[in-house]
Amino acid sequence: MTGVLHNYLIVGSVLFVMGMLGFLTRRNLILMMLSAEMMLHGVSLNLVAFSRAHGNYQGQAFTAFILTVAACEAGLSLALILALYRRRGTLDVTAWTDLGEAPAELPTIPEHDAPHIEQEFPRLKPTGHLPEVPEEETAARV
Amino acid sequence: MSVEWIKSHWTLLVPLLMGALALAWMMPRQGKPRPIAAGLMGLAAVGCAGFFLLKPGPEMVESALFFLFAGTAIVAAGLMITSHNPVYAALWFALVTLSVCGLFLLQSAPFLSAATIIVYAGAIIVTFVFVIMLARQSGAAFYDQSSEQPTWATFASFLLLGGMLVCLGDWRGQSGSDGGMGGGMLKVPAVWQDRELNPNPLSTLPDTEAGVKAAGTMRGLGRSLFGDYLFAVEIAGTLLMVATIGSVAIAPRRAQGGL
């Protein structure tokens, strides 16, 4: 009739902890917001499982309210992220470690944090010779 | 004593340790790609946890679907928080949301499942636009290639997870051999069947076969929401409006044509 409640509680707690880990470690503001939403998923799963196990609608009603609050939170946080991005031009959360203090110079990125990306582009092999273009076509080819 | 404890809880500790190691190893670090070995180790941790900690329910199909959705949700969650690319992270989050909606369906909450998909589909599309607008303007960002204190954060998170799982395990040990409420519902307290004493009379399923079958219908949830929780629903609507006004007020205004 119903799944084992215990299983759902375990999955909910794992999702919650994963969201917490993402919130603690990621530096991108948008990813931090998504991690917070994932924590809410874990809690919702917990509530729905208990609602089923107890045979009432209280958990489901509570989850509907969680959805409402999550929607509000997403809208507000995206507006905040946009406002923060306009100020400093970065989504990095460590750019905002000086909130509440006297305005100092903008934080500088430490040397070892600089992007370290090595790219190799494919090279075309020279084969054959240039085709000869008729005189009347050169004007059409820009 | 501690050795005894470790011996009796090794089925819990092994997948926890493997999962923590795999996640700490997969976290973005300077200029290194995600190691494949860590991913395999994470998969092994998920498999171990599923094998040791989760007990299949009485029905085959439901258990199979549960394992499918739960596994997808957890693997996608791990990939989301370790992804180097915010666009991929948003996609993995969409997969987590879909799996959680599947779990909602299994727990007879079809309305919540559909509502979650609708709400988060909109949210994820908006997030996508934001990510593409903001994060991709200057190529790969350095702050997506590195994470903040990955080792200690993983340690703290898995300490919390271990604590929760040990508590859940003890609770299962106390509440009987069938895994607590496995296979059936909790007995509804008899006093709740008395409509005078029950604080939320419309939210309680009647203790009959028909009442149990009615679990999860939209009619029941609607009666609960607009009966017992009518005031809270009104407050939630007000909250949505306040949040809308707040977002409009907070969001910066741009000059015409600016991004």
mmCIF file of C-alpha atoms in Angstrom:
data_model
loop_
_atom_site.group_PDB
_atom_site.id
_atom_site.type_symbol
_atom_site.label_atom_id
_atom_site.label_comp_id
_atom_site.label_asym_id
_atom_site.label_seq_id
_atom_site.Cartn_x
_atom_site.Cartn_y
_atom_site.Cartn_z
ATOM 1 C CA MET A 1 0.000 0.000 0.000
ATOM 2 C CA THR A 2 2.694 2.461 0.930
ATOM 3 C CA GLY A 3 6.418 2.518 0.615
ATOM 4 C CA VAL A 4 8.474 2.068 3.698
ATOM 5 C CA LEU A 5 8.505 5.448 5.409
ATOM 6 C CA HIS A 6 12.078 4.935 6.542
ATOM 7 C CA ASN A 7 13.383 4.859 2.958
ATOM 8 C CA TYR A 8 11.825 8.196 2.152
ATOM 9 C CA LEU A 9 13.215 9.771 5.294
ATOM 10 C CA ILE A 10 16.717 8.593 4.361
ATOM 11 C CA VAL A 11 16.431 9.972 0.827
ATOM 12 C CA GLY A 12 15.062 13.257 2.179
ATOM 13 C CA SER A 13 17.926 13.646 4.623
ATOM 14 C CA VAL A 14 20.498 12.865 1.923
ATOM 15 C CA LEU A 15 18.972 15.514 -0.348
ATOM 16 C CA PHE A 16 18.963 18.019 2.497
ATOM 17 C CA VAL A 17 22.622 17.388 3.310
ATOM 18 C CA MET A 18 23.620 17.577 -0.361
ATOM 19 C CA GLY A 19 21.898 20.943 -0.605
ATOM 20 C CA MET A 20 23.680 22.113 2.522
ATOM 21 C CA LEU A 21 27.020 20.974 1.130
ATOM 22 C CA GLY A 22 26.366 22.813 -2.109
ATOM 23 C CA PHE A 23 25.364 25.941 -0.229
ATOM 24 C CA LEU A 24 28.527 25.828 1.876
ATOM 25 C CA THR A 25 31.029 25.126 -0.867
ATOM 26 C CA ARG A 26 29.866 26.726 -4.098
ATOM 27 C CA ARG A 27 30.851 30.322 -4.769
ATOM 28 C CA ASN A 28 28.348 31.083 -7.513
ATOM 29 C CA LEU A 29 25.338 32.953 -6.143
ATOM 30 C CA ILE A 30 22.890 31.250 -8.506
ATOM 31 C CA LEU A 31 24.167 27.800 -7.564
ATOM 32 C CA MET A 32 23.853 28.673 -3.877
ATOM 33 C CA MET A 33 20.197 29.549 -4.477
ATOM 34 C CA LEU A 34 19.617 26.261 -6.295
ATOM 35 C CA SER A 35 21.244 24.366 -3.416
ATOM 36 C CA ALA A 36 18.877 26.043 -0.975
ATOM 37 C CA GLU A 37 15.986 24.897 -3.167
ATOM 38 C CA MET A 38 17.367 21.374 -2.987
ATOM 39 C CA MET A 39 17.317 21.528 0.815
ATOM 40 C CA LEU A 40 13.636 22.466 0.540
ATOM 41 C CA HIS A 41 13.108 19.412 -1.684
ATOM 42 C CA GLY A 42 14.500 17.164 1.016
ATOM 43 C CA VAL A 43 12.195 18.656 3.621
ATOM 44 C CA SER A 44 9.167 18.398 1.308
ATOM 45 C CA LEU A 45 9.885 14.723 0.688
ATOM 46 C CA ASN A 46 10.051 14.175 4.436
ATOM 47 C CA LEU A 47 6.702 15.899 4.986
ATOM 48 C CA VAL A 48 4.927 14.059 2.181
ATOM 49 C CA ALA A 49 6.210 10.706 3.443
ATOM 50 C CA PHE A 50 4.963 11.436 6.958
ATOM 51 C CA SER A 51 1.646 12.630 5.554
ATOM 52 C CA ARG A 52 1.196 9.266 3.844
ATOM 53 C CA ALA A 53 2.289 7.313 6.883
ATOM 54 C CA HIS A 54 -0.027 9.116 9.266
ATOM 55 C CA GLY A 55 -2.955 9.018 6.892
ATOM 56 C CA ASN A 56 -3.758 12.717 6.828
ATOM 57 C CA TYR A 57 -3.286 15.711 4.589
ATOM 58 C CA GLN A 58 -1.337 17.899 6.966
ATOM 59 C CA GLY A 59 2.051 17.103 5.460
ATOM 60 C CA GLN A 60 0.800 17.693 1.943
ATOM 61 C CA ALA A 61 -0.808 20.994 2.916
ATOM 62 C CA PHE A 62 2.448 22.034 4.542
ATOM 63 C CA THR A 63 4.343 21.100 1.387
ATOM 64 C CA ALA A 64 2.010 23.310 -0.643
ATOM 65 C CA PHE A 65 2.983 26.198 1.622
ATOM 66 C CA ILE A 66 6.660 25.285 1.222
ATOM 67 C CA LEU A 67 6.163 25.539 -2.541
ATOM 68 C CA THR A 68 4.668 28.996 -2.113
ATOM 69 C CA VAL A 69 7.518 30.175 0.056
ATOM 70 C CA ALA A 70 10.063 28.632 -2.309
ATOM 71 C CA ALA A 71 8.555 30.557 -5.208
ATOM 72 C CA CYS A 72 8.740 33.803 -3.200
ATOM 73 C CA GLU A 73 12.307 33.015 -2.201
ATOM 74 C CA ALA A 74 13.347 32.300 -5.790
ATOM 75 C CA GLY A 75 11.882 35.561 -7.048
ATOM 76 C CA LEU A 76 13.416 37.657 -4.294
ATOM 77 C CA SER A 77 16.800 35.978 -4.492
ATOM 78 C CA LEU A 78 17.016 36.393 -8.258
ATOM 79 C CA ALA A 79 16.192 40.095 -7.868
ATOM 80 C CA LEU A 80 18.895 40.368 -5.191
ATOM 81 C CA ILE A 81 21.406 38.511 -7.341
ATOM 82 C CA LEU A 82 20.676 40.856 -10.228
ATOM 83 C CA ALA A 83 21.152 43.882 -7.974
ATOM 84 C CA LEU A 84 24.434 42.493 -6.601
ATOM 85 C CA TYR A 85 25.655 41.666 -10.093
ATOM 86 C CA ARG A 86 24.972 45.211 -11.230
ATOM 87 C CA ARG A 87 27.203 46.505 -8.445
ATOM 88 C CA ARG A 88 30.297 44.360 -8.810
ATOM 89 C CA GLY A 89 29.917 42.598 -12.114
ATOM 90 C CA THR A 90 30.495 39.144 -10.692
ATOM 91 C CA LEU A 91 28.426 36.302 -9.278
ATOM 92 C CA ASP A 92 31.216 35.395 -6.873
ATOM 93 C CA VAL A 93 29.952 35.378 -3.292
ATOM 94 C CA THR A 94 33.417 36.127 -1.907
ATOM 95 C CA ALA A 95 33.194 39.564 -3.509
ATOM 96 C CA TRP A 96 30.711 40.429 -0.777
ATOM 97 C CA THR A 97 32.688 39.525 2.308
ATOM 98 C CA ASP A 98 32.963 43.176 3.347
ATOM 99 C CA LEU A 99 29.243 43.831 3.738
ATOM 100 C CA GLY A 100 28.493 46.164 6.598
ATOM 101 C CA GLU A 101 31.926 47.685 6.830
ATOM 102 C CA ALA A 102 33.170 50.982 5.607
ATOM 103 C CA PRO A 103 33.512 51.042 1.841
ATOM 104 C CA ALA A 104 37.015 50.071 0.939
ATOM 105 C CA GLU A 105 38.586 49.442 -2.429
ATOM 106 C CA LEU A 106 37.075 46.600 -4.417
ATOM 107 C CA PRO A 107 38.339 43.157 -3.404
ATOM 108 C CA THR A 108 41.126 41.901 -5.569
ATOM 109 C CA ILE A 109 41.235 38.380 -6.856
ATOM 110 C CA PRO A 110 44.234 36.493 -5.464
ATOM 111 C CA GLU A 111 46.767 35.371 -7.989
ATOM 112 C CA HIS A 112 46.176 31.665 -7.571
ATOM 113 C CA ASP A 113 42.458 32.161 -8.222
ATOM 114 C CA ALA A 114 42.987 33.464 -11.705
ATOM 115 C CA PRO A 115 41.400 31.346 -14.415
ATOM 116 C CA HIS A 116 43.640 28.517 -15.375
ATOM 117 C CA ILE A 117 42.276 27.254 -18.642
ATOM 118 C CA GLU A 118 44.390 25.816 -21.356
ATOM 119 C CA GLN A 119 42.751 25.503 -24.718
ATOM 120 C CA GLU A 120 44.049 23.972 -27.883
ATOM 121 C CA PHE A 121 42.440 24.909 -31.122
ATOM 122 C CA PRO A 122 42.549 22.551 -34.105
ATOM 123 C CA ARG A 123 44.741 23.652 -36.942
ATOM 124 C CA LEU A 124 43.905 23.162 -40.588
ATOM 125 C CA LYS A 125 46.492 21.453 -42.698
ATOM 126 C CA PRO A 126 47.515 23.372 -45.781
ATOM 127 C CA THR A 127 46.512 21.231 -48.733
ATOM 128 C CA GLY A 128 46.464 22.119 -52.403
ATOM 129 C CA HIS A 129 46.743 25.613 -53.714
ATOM 130 C CA LEU A 130 44.380 28.539 -53.699
ATOM 131 C CA PRO A 131 41.631 28.225 -56.274
ATOM 132 C CA GLU A 132 41.712 30.873 -58.898
ATOM 133 C CA VAL A 133 38.822 33.270 -58.728
ATOM 134 C CA PRO A 134 37.595 34.767 -61.953
ATOM 135 C CA GLU A 135 37.999 38.471 -62.229
ATOM 136 C CA GLU A 136 34.304 39.259 -62.444
ATOM 137 C CA GLU A 137 33.522 37.328 -59.247
ATOM 138 C CA THR A 138 36.018 39.040 -56.964
ATOM 139 C CA ALA A 139 33.799 42.069 -56.633
ATOM 140 C CA ALA A 140 30.924 39.890 -55.469
ATOM 141 C CA ARG A 141 33.104 38.071 -52.892
ATOM 142 C CA VAL A 142 33.900 40.318 -50.036
ATOM 143 C CA MET B 1 32.648 0.518 23.520
ATOM 144 C CA SER B 2 33.385 2.613 20.493
ATOM 145 C CA VAL B 3 34.805 -0.417 18.696
ATOM 146 C CA GLU B 4 31.589 -2.253 19.428
ATOM 147 C CA TRP B 5 29.615 0.696 18.112
ATOM 148 C CA ILE B 6 31.634 0.809 14.926
ATOM 149 C CA LYS B 7 31.180 -2.934 14.465
ATOM 150 C CA SER B 8 27.421 -2.649 14.837
ATOM 151 C CA HIS B 9 27.121 0.374 12.578
ATOM 152 C CA TRP B 10 29.555 -0.499 9.796
ATOM 153 C CA THR B 11 26.766 -0.768 7.235
ATOM 154 C CA LEU B 12 26.058 2.894 7.890
ATOM 155 C CA LEU B 13 29.635 4.095 8.177
ATOM 156 C CA VAL B 14 31.029 2.514 5.011
ATOM 157 C CA PRO B 15 28.689 4.219 2.519
ATOM 158 C CA LEU B 16 28.907 7.479 4.465
ATOM 159 C CA LEU B 17 32.704 7.498 4.352
ATOM 160 C CA MET B 18 32.766 6.551 0.679
ATOM 161 C CA GLY B 19 30.218 9.224 -0.195
ATOM 162 C CA ALA B 20 32.062 11.896 1.767
ATOM 163 C CA LEU B 21 35.388 10.976 0.161
ATOM 164 C CA ALA B 22 33.886 10.939 -3.300
ATOM 165 C CA LEU B 23 32.177 14.317 -2.885
ATOM 166 C CA ALA B 24 35.218 15.988 -1.342
ATOM 167 C CA TRP B 25 37.293 14.586 -4.160
ATOM 168 C CA MET B 26 34.893 15.700 -6.880
ATOM 169 C CA MET B 27 34.516 19.277 -5.629
ATOM 170 C CA PRO B 28 35.845 21.777 -8.157
ATOM 171 C CA ARG B 29 39.468 22.628 -7.533
ATOM 172 C CA GLN B 30 41.845 24.889 -9.359
ATOM 173 C CA GLY B 31 42.299 23.852 -12.947
ATOM 174 C CA LYS B 32 41.696 20.160 -12.424
ATOM 175 C CA PRO B 33 38.975 18.171 -14.132
ATOM 176 C CA ARG B 34 36.679 16.024 -12.072
ATOM 177 C CA PRO B 35 38.313 12.646 -11.552
ATOM 178 C CA ILE B 36 36.433 9.658 -12.939
ATOM 179 C CA ALA B 37 37.538 7.473 -10.023
ATOM 180 C CA ALA B 38 35.739 9.777 -7.605
ATOM 181 C CA GLY B 39 32.566 9.479 -9.633
ATOM 182 C CA LEU B 40 32.802 5.696 -9.595
ATOM 183 C CA MET B 41 33.386 5.813 -5.849
ATOM 184 C CA GLY B 42 30.305 8.006 -5.413
ATOM 185 C CA LEU B 43 28.231 5.555 -7.436
ATOM 186 C CA ALA B 44 29.554 2.727 -5.267
ATOM 187 C CA ALA B 45 28.600 4.705 -2.154
ATOM 188 C CA VAL B 46 25.061 5.213 -3.453
ATOM 189 C CA GLY B 47 24.815 1.518 -4.301
ATOM 190 C CA CYS B 48 26.124 0.501 -0.869
ATOM 191 C CA ALA B 49 23.723 2.834 0.883
ATOM 192 C CA GLY B 50 20.814 1.513 -1.171
ATOM 193 C CA PHE B 51 21.807 -2.065 -0.440
ATOM 194 C CA PHE B 52 22.457 -1.679 3.276
ATOM 195 C CA LEU B 53 20.122 1.080 4.444
ATOM 196 C CA LEU B 54 17.008 0.916 2.272
ATOM 197 C CA LYS B 55 14.597 -1.971 2.658
ATOM 198 C CA PRO B 56 12.389 -2.845 -0.295
ATOM 199 C CA GLY B 57 8.715 -2.498 0.387
ATOM 200 C CA PRO B 58 6.068 -5.193 -0.015
ATOM 201 C CA GLU B 59 5.286 -4.321 -3.621
ATOM 202 C CA MET B 60 7.841 -5.052 -6.335
ATOM 203 C CA VAL B 61 6.924 -2.356 -8.840
ATOM 204 C CA GLU B 62 6.701 0.374 -6.263
ATOM 205 C CA SER B 63 10.051 -0.587 -4.779
ATOM 206 C CA ALA B 64 11.662 -0.632 -8.200
ATOM 207 C CA LEU B 65 10.285 2.809 -8.999
ATOM 208 C CA PHE B 66 11.363 4.081 -5.605
ATOM 209 C CA PHE B 67 14.931 2.875 -6.102
ATOM 210 C CA LEU B 68 14.985 4.361 -9.597
ATOM 211 C CA PHE B 69 13.772 7.789 -8.497
ATOM 212 C CA ALA B 70 15.810 7.896 -5.308
ATOM 213 C CA GLY B 71 19.002 6.848 -7.068
ATOM 214 C CA THR B 72 18.482 9.390 -9.826
ATOM 215 C CA ALA B 73 17.760 12.140 -7.326
ATOM 216 C CA ILE B 74 20.862 11.487 -5.230
ATOM 217 C CA VAL B 75 23.267 10.991 -8.133
ATOM 218 C CA ALA B 76 21.964 14.114 -9.880
ATOM 219 C CA ALA B 77 22.252 16.059 -6.622
ATOM 220 C CA GLY B 78 25.880 15.013 -6.267
ATOM 221 C CA LEU B 79 26.637 15.975 -9.850
ATOM 222 C CA MET B 80 24.855 19.293 -9.411
ATOM 223 C CA ILE B 81 26.863 20.453 -6.432
ATOM 224 C CA THR B 82 30.162 19.367 -7.986
ATOM 225 C CA SER B 83 29.525 20.691 -11.471
ATOM 226 C CA HIS B 84 32.072 23.125 -12.912
ATOM 227 C CA ASN B 85 29.538 24.663 -15.242
ATOM 228 C CA PRO B 86 26.514 26.500 -13.817
ATOM 229 C CA VAL B 87 24.413 25.648 -16.864
ATOM 230 C CA TYR B 88 24.948 21.948 -16.304
ATOM 231 C CA ALA B 89 24.283 22.426 -12.593
ATOM 232 C CA ALA B 90 20.882 23.946 -13.418
ATOM 233 C CA LEU B 91 20.133 20.960 -15.664
ATOM 234 C CA TRP B 92 21.082 18.493 -12.931
ATOM 235 C CA PHE B 93 18.865 20.404 -10.541
ATOM 236 C CA ALA B 94 15.990 19.956 -12.986
ATOM 237 C CA LEU B 95 16.649 16.196 -12.881
ATOM 238 C CA VAL B 96 16.628 16.257 -9.061
ATOM 239 C CA THR B 97 13.282 18.065 -9.153
ATOM 240 C CA LEU B 98 11.783 15.558 -11.579
ATOM 241 C CA SER B 99 12.933 12.618 -9.444
ATOM 242 C CA VAL B 100 11.518 14.187 -6.305
ATOM 243 C CA CYS B 101 8.224 14.652 -8.156
ATOM 244 C CA GLY B 102 8.301 10.948 -8.984
ATOM 245 C CA LEU B 103 8.768 10.173 -5.298
ATOM 246 C CA PHE B 104 5.811 12.456 -4.514
ATOM 247 C CA LEU B 105 3.704 10.436 -6.959
ATOM 248 C CA LEU B 106 4.727 7.215 -5.230
ATOM 249 C CA GLN B 107 3.624 8.737 -1.934
ATOM 250 C CA SER B 108 0.186 9.465 -3.420
ATOM 251 C CA ALA B 109 0.606 13.209 -3.769
ATOM 252 C CA PRO B 110 -0.168 13.766 -7.470
ATOM 253 C CA PHE B 111 -1.238 17.369 -7.039
ATOM 254 C CA LEU B 112 1.990 18.307 -5.283
ATOM 255 C CA SER B 113 3.976 16.497 -7.941
ATOM 256 C CA ALA B 114 2.335 18.463 -10.747
ATOM 257 C CA ALA B 115 2.546 21.735 -8.826
ATOM 258 C CA THR B 116 6.242 21.234 -8.095
ATOM 259 C CA ILE B 117 6.973 20.533 -11.745
ATOM 260 C CA ILE B 118 5.072 23.643 -12.842
ATOM 261 C CA VAL B 119 6.648 25.948 -10.250
ATOM 262 C CA TYR B 120 10.178 24.687 -10.704
ATOM 263 C CA ALA B 121 9.941 24.512 -14.494
ATOM 264 C CA GLY B 122 9.302 28.247 -14.489
ATOM 265 C CA ALA B 123 11.965 28.840 -11.860
ATOM 266 C CA ILE B 124 14.546 26.783 -13.718
ATOM 267 C CA ILE B 125 13.883 28.469 -17.036
ATOM 268 C CA VAL B 126 14.302 31.880 -15.372
ATOM 269 C CA THR B 127 17.480 30.676 -13.667
ATOM 270 C CA PHE B 128 18.728 29.439 -16.996
ATOM 271 C CA VAL B 129 18.217 32.823 -18.579
ATOM 272 C CA PHE B 130 20.045 34.397 -15.669
ATOM 273 C CA VAL B 131 22.937 31.984 -15.887
ATOM 274 C CA ILE B 132 23.294 32.498 -19.597
ATOM 275 C CA MET B 133 22.956 36.271 -19.256
ATOM 276 C CA LEU B 134 25.263 36.802 -16.328
ATOM 277 C CA ALA B 135 27.643 33.916 -15.897
ATOM 278 C CA ARG B 136 28.475 33.248 -19.522
ATOM 279 C CA GLN B 137 29.345 36.778 -20.492
ATOM 280 C CA SER B 138 33.036 36.375 -19.885
ATOM 281 C CA GLY B 139 33.626 32.700 -20.535
ATOM 282 C CA ALA B 140 34.368 30.194 -17.784
ATOM 283 C CA ALA B 141 34.438 31.967 -14.432
ATOM 284 C CA PHE B 142 37.218 31.305 -11.976
ATOM 285 C CA TYR B 143 34.793 31.059 -9.081
ATOM 286 C CA ASP B 144 33.081 28.083 -10.680
ATOM 287 C CA GLN B 145 36.416 26.307 -10.957
ATOM 288 C CA SER B 146 37.073 26.439 -7.237
ATOM 289 C CA SER B 147 35.068 25.789 -4.116
ATOM 290 C CA GLU B 148 35.247 27.144 -0.627
ATOM 291 C CA GLN B 149 36.658 24.811 2.039
ATOM 292 C CA PRO B 150 35.486 21.625 0.311
ATOM 293 C CA THR B 151 37.068 19.248 2.815
ATOM 294 C CA TRP B 152 35.707 20.810 5.965
ATOM 295 C CA ALA B 153 32.287 21.471 4.467
ATOM 296 C CA THR B 154 32.018 17.841 3.389
ATOM 297 C CA PHE B 155 33.121 16.702 6.824
ATOM 298 C CA ALA B 156 30.504 18.857 8.561
ATOM 299 C CA SER B 157 27.728 17.875 6.165
ATOM 300 C CA PHE B 158 28.373 14.175 6.462
ATOM 301 C CA LEU B 159 28.643 14.472 10.230
ATOM 302 C CA LEU B 160 25.110 15.870 10.155
ATOM 303 C CA LEU B 161 23.946 13.164 7.748
ATOM 304 C CA GLY B 162 25.510 10.465 9.915
ATOM 305 C CA GLY B 163 23.778 11.847 12.984
ATOM 306 C CA MET B 164 20.427 11.871 11.242
ATOM 307 C CA LEU B 165 20.870 8.358 9.880
ATOM 308 C CA VAL B 166 21.924 6.968 13.270
ATOM 309 C CA CYS B 167 18.827 8.530 14.831
ATOM 310 C CA LEU B 168 16.642 7.061 12.087
ATOM 311 C CA GLY B 169 18.265 3.664 12.567
ATOM 312 C CA ASP B 170 17.674 3.734 16.324
ATOM 313 C CA TRP B 171 14.085 4.748 15.716
ATOM 314 C CA ARG B 172 13.606 1.832 13.348
ATOM 315 C CA GLY B 173 15.181 -0.466 15.923
ATOM 316 C CA GLN B 174 12.686 0.707 18.548
ATOM 317 C CA SER B 175 9.574 0.698 16.446
ATOM 318 C CA GLY B 176 9.412 -2.937 15.534
ATOM 319 C CA SER B 177 10.842 -5.434 13.122
ATOM 320 C CA ASP B 178 8.859 -4.367 10.062
ATOM 321 C CA GLY B 179 10.800 -1.146 9.751
ATOM 322 C CA GLY B 180 8.535 1.109 11.720
ATOM 323 C CA MET B 181 5.576 1.823 9.518
ATOM 324 C CA GLY B 182 6.673 -0.377 6.672
ATOM 325 C CA GLY B 183 3.930 -2.019 4.692
ATOM 326 C CA GLY B 184 1.124 -0.018 6.185
ATOM 327 C CA MET B 185 0.025 3.238 7.642
ATOM 328 C CA LEU B 186 0.466 4.443 11.123
ATOM 329 C CA LYS B 187 -2.562 3.775 13.197
ATOM 330 C CA VAL B 188 -4.506 6.997 13.393
ATOM 331 C CA PRO B 189 -5.128 7.800 17.054
ATOM 332 C CA ALA B 190 -8.691 6.949 17.976
ATOM 333 C CA VAL B 191 -9.205 10.341 19.529
ATOM 334 C CA TRP B 192 -8.655 11.962 16.131
ATOM 335 C CA GLN B 193 -11.672 10.185 14.722
ATOM 336 C CA ASP B 194 -13.718 12.301 17.115
ATOM 337 C CA ARG B 195 -14.380 15.406 15.076
ATOM 338 C CA GLU B 196 -14.834 17.518 18.187
ATOM 339 C CA LEU B 197 -11.364 16.786 19.519
ATOM 340 C CA ASN B 198 -9.412 16.726 16.263
ATOM 341 C CA PRO B 199 -7.786 20.114 15.622
ATOM 342 C CA ASN B 200 -7.772 19.515 11.853
ATOM 343 C CA PRO B 201 -10.837 17.375 11.178
ATOM 344 C CA LEU B 202 -10.890 17.889 7.408
ATOM 345 C CA SER B 203 -7.246 16.848 7.064
ATOM 346 C CA THR B 204 -7.634 13.418 8.624
ATOM 347 C CA LEU B 205 -8.513 10.446 6.502
ATOM 348 C CA PRO B 206 -11.352 8.373 7.933
ATOM 349 C CA ASP B 207 -10.180 5.056 9.313
ATOM 350 C CA THR B 208 -12.068 3.018 6.754
ATOM 351 C CA GLU B 209 -11.088 1.228 3.575
ATOM 352 C CA ALA B 210 -12.734 3.883 1.395
ATOM 353 C CA GLY B 211 -11.059 6.627 3.387
ATOM 354 C CA VAL B 212 -7.645 5.072 2.924
ATOM 355 C CA LYS B 213 -8.295 4.682 -0.797
ATOM 356 C CA ALA B 214 -9.165 8.381 -1.023
ATOM 357 C CA ALA B 215 -5.653 9.323 0.119
ATOM 358 C CA GLY B 216 -3.996 11.786 -2.206
ATOM 359 C CA THR B 217 -7.004 12.863 -4.197
ATOM 360 C CA MET B 218 -7.212 16.514 -5.093
ATOM 361 C CA ARG B 219 -10.624 16.662 -3.485
ATOM 362 C CA GLY B 220 -9.196 15.666 -0.133
ATOM 363 C CA LEU B 221 -6.235 18.037 -0.371
ATOM 364 C CA GLY B 222 -8.523 20.859 -1.464
ATOM 365 C CA ARG B 223 -10.873 20.249 1.453
ATOM 366 C CA SER B 224 -7.899 20.288 3.778
ATOM 367 C CA LEU B 225 -6.344 23.435 2.294
ATOM 368 C CA PHE B 226 -9.529 25.465 2.003
ATOM 369 C CA GLY B 227 -11.084 24.090 5.164
ATOM 370 C CA ASP B 228 -8.572 23.652 7.947
ATOM 371 C CA TYR B 229 -5.917 25.888 6.449
ATOM 372 C CA LEU B 230 -8.040 28.609 4.863
ATOM 373 C CA PHE B 231 -6.437 31.377 6.892
ATOM 374 C CA ALA B 232 -2.950 30.116 6.084
ATOM 375 C CA VAL B 233 -3.822 29.998 2.383
ATOM 376 C CA GLU B 234 -4.882 33.621 2.497
ATOM 377 C CA ILE B 235 -1.656 34.533 4.283
ATOM 378 C CA ALA B 236 0.330 32.615 1.656
ATOM 379 C CA GLY B 237 -1.387 34.595 -1.089
ATOM 380 C CA THR B 238 -0.522 37.823 0.703
ATOM 381 C CA LEU B 239 3.069 36.618 1.050
ATOM 382 C CA LEU B 240 3.266 35.987 -2.687
ATOM 383 C CA MET B 241 2.030 39.485 -3.410
ATOM 384 C CA VAL B 242 4.463 41.050 -0.938
ATOM 385 C CA ALA B 243 7.305 39.074 -2.463
ATOM 386 C CA THR B 244 6.317 40.184 -5.951
ATOM 387 C CA ILE B 245 6.311 43.831 -4.931
ATOM 388 C CA GLY B 246 9.585 43.315 -3.080
ATOM 389 C CA SER B 247 11.284 41.750 -6.087
ATOM 390 C CA VAL B 248 10.133 44.559 -8.332
ATOM 391 C CA ALA B 249 11.446 47.062 -5.795
ATOM 392 C CA ILE B 250 14.787 45.309 -5.325
ATOM 393 C CA ALA B 251 15.527 44.525 -8.963
ATOM 394 C CA PRO B 252 17.642 47.300 -10.424
ATOM 395 C CA ARG B 253 16.284 49.428 -13.188
ATOM 396 C CA ARG B 254 18.292 49.683 -16.320
ATOM 397 C CA ALA B 255 18.675 52.327 -18.918
ATOM 398 C CA GLN B 256 16.776 51.671 -22.092
ATOM 399 C CA GLY B 257 18.414 48.905 -24.069
ATOM 400 C CA GLY B 258 20.867 47.910 -21.364
ATOM 401 C CA LEU B 259 21.224 44.347 -20.125
#
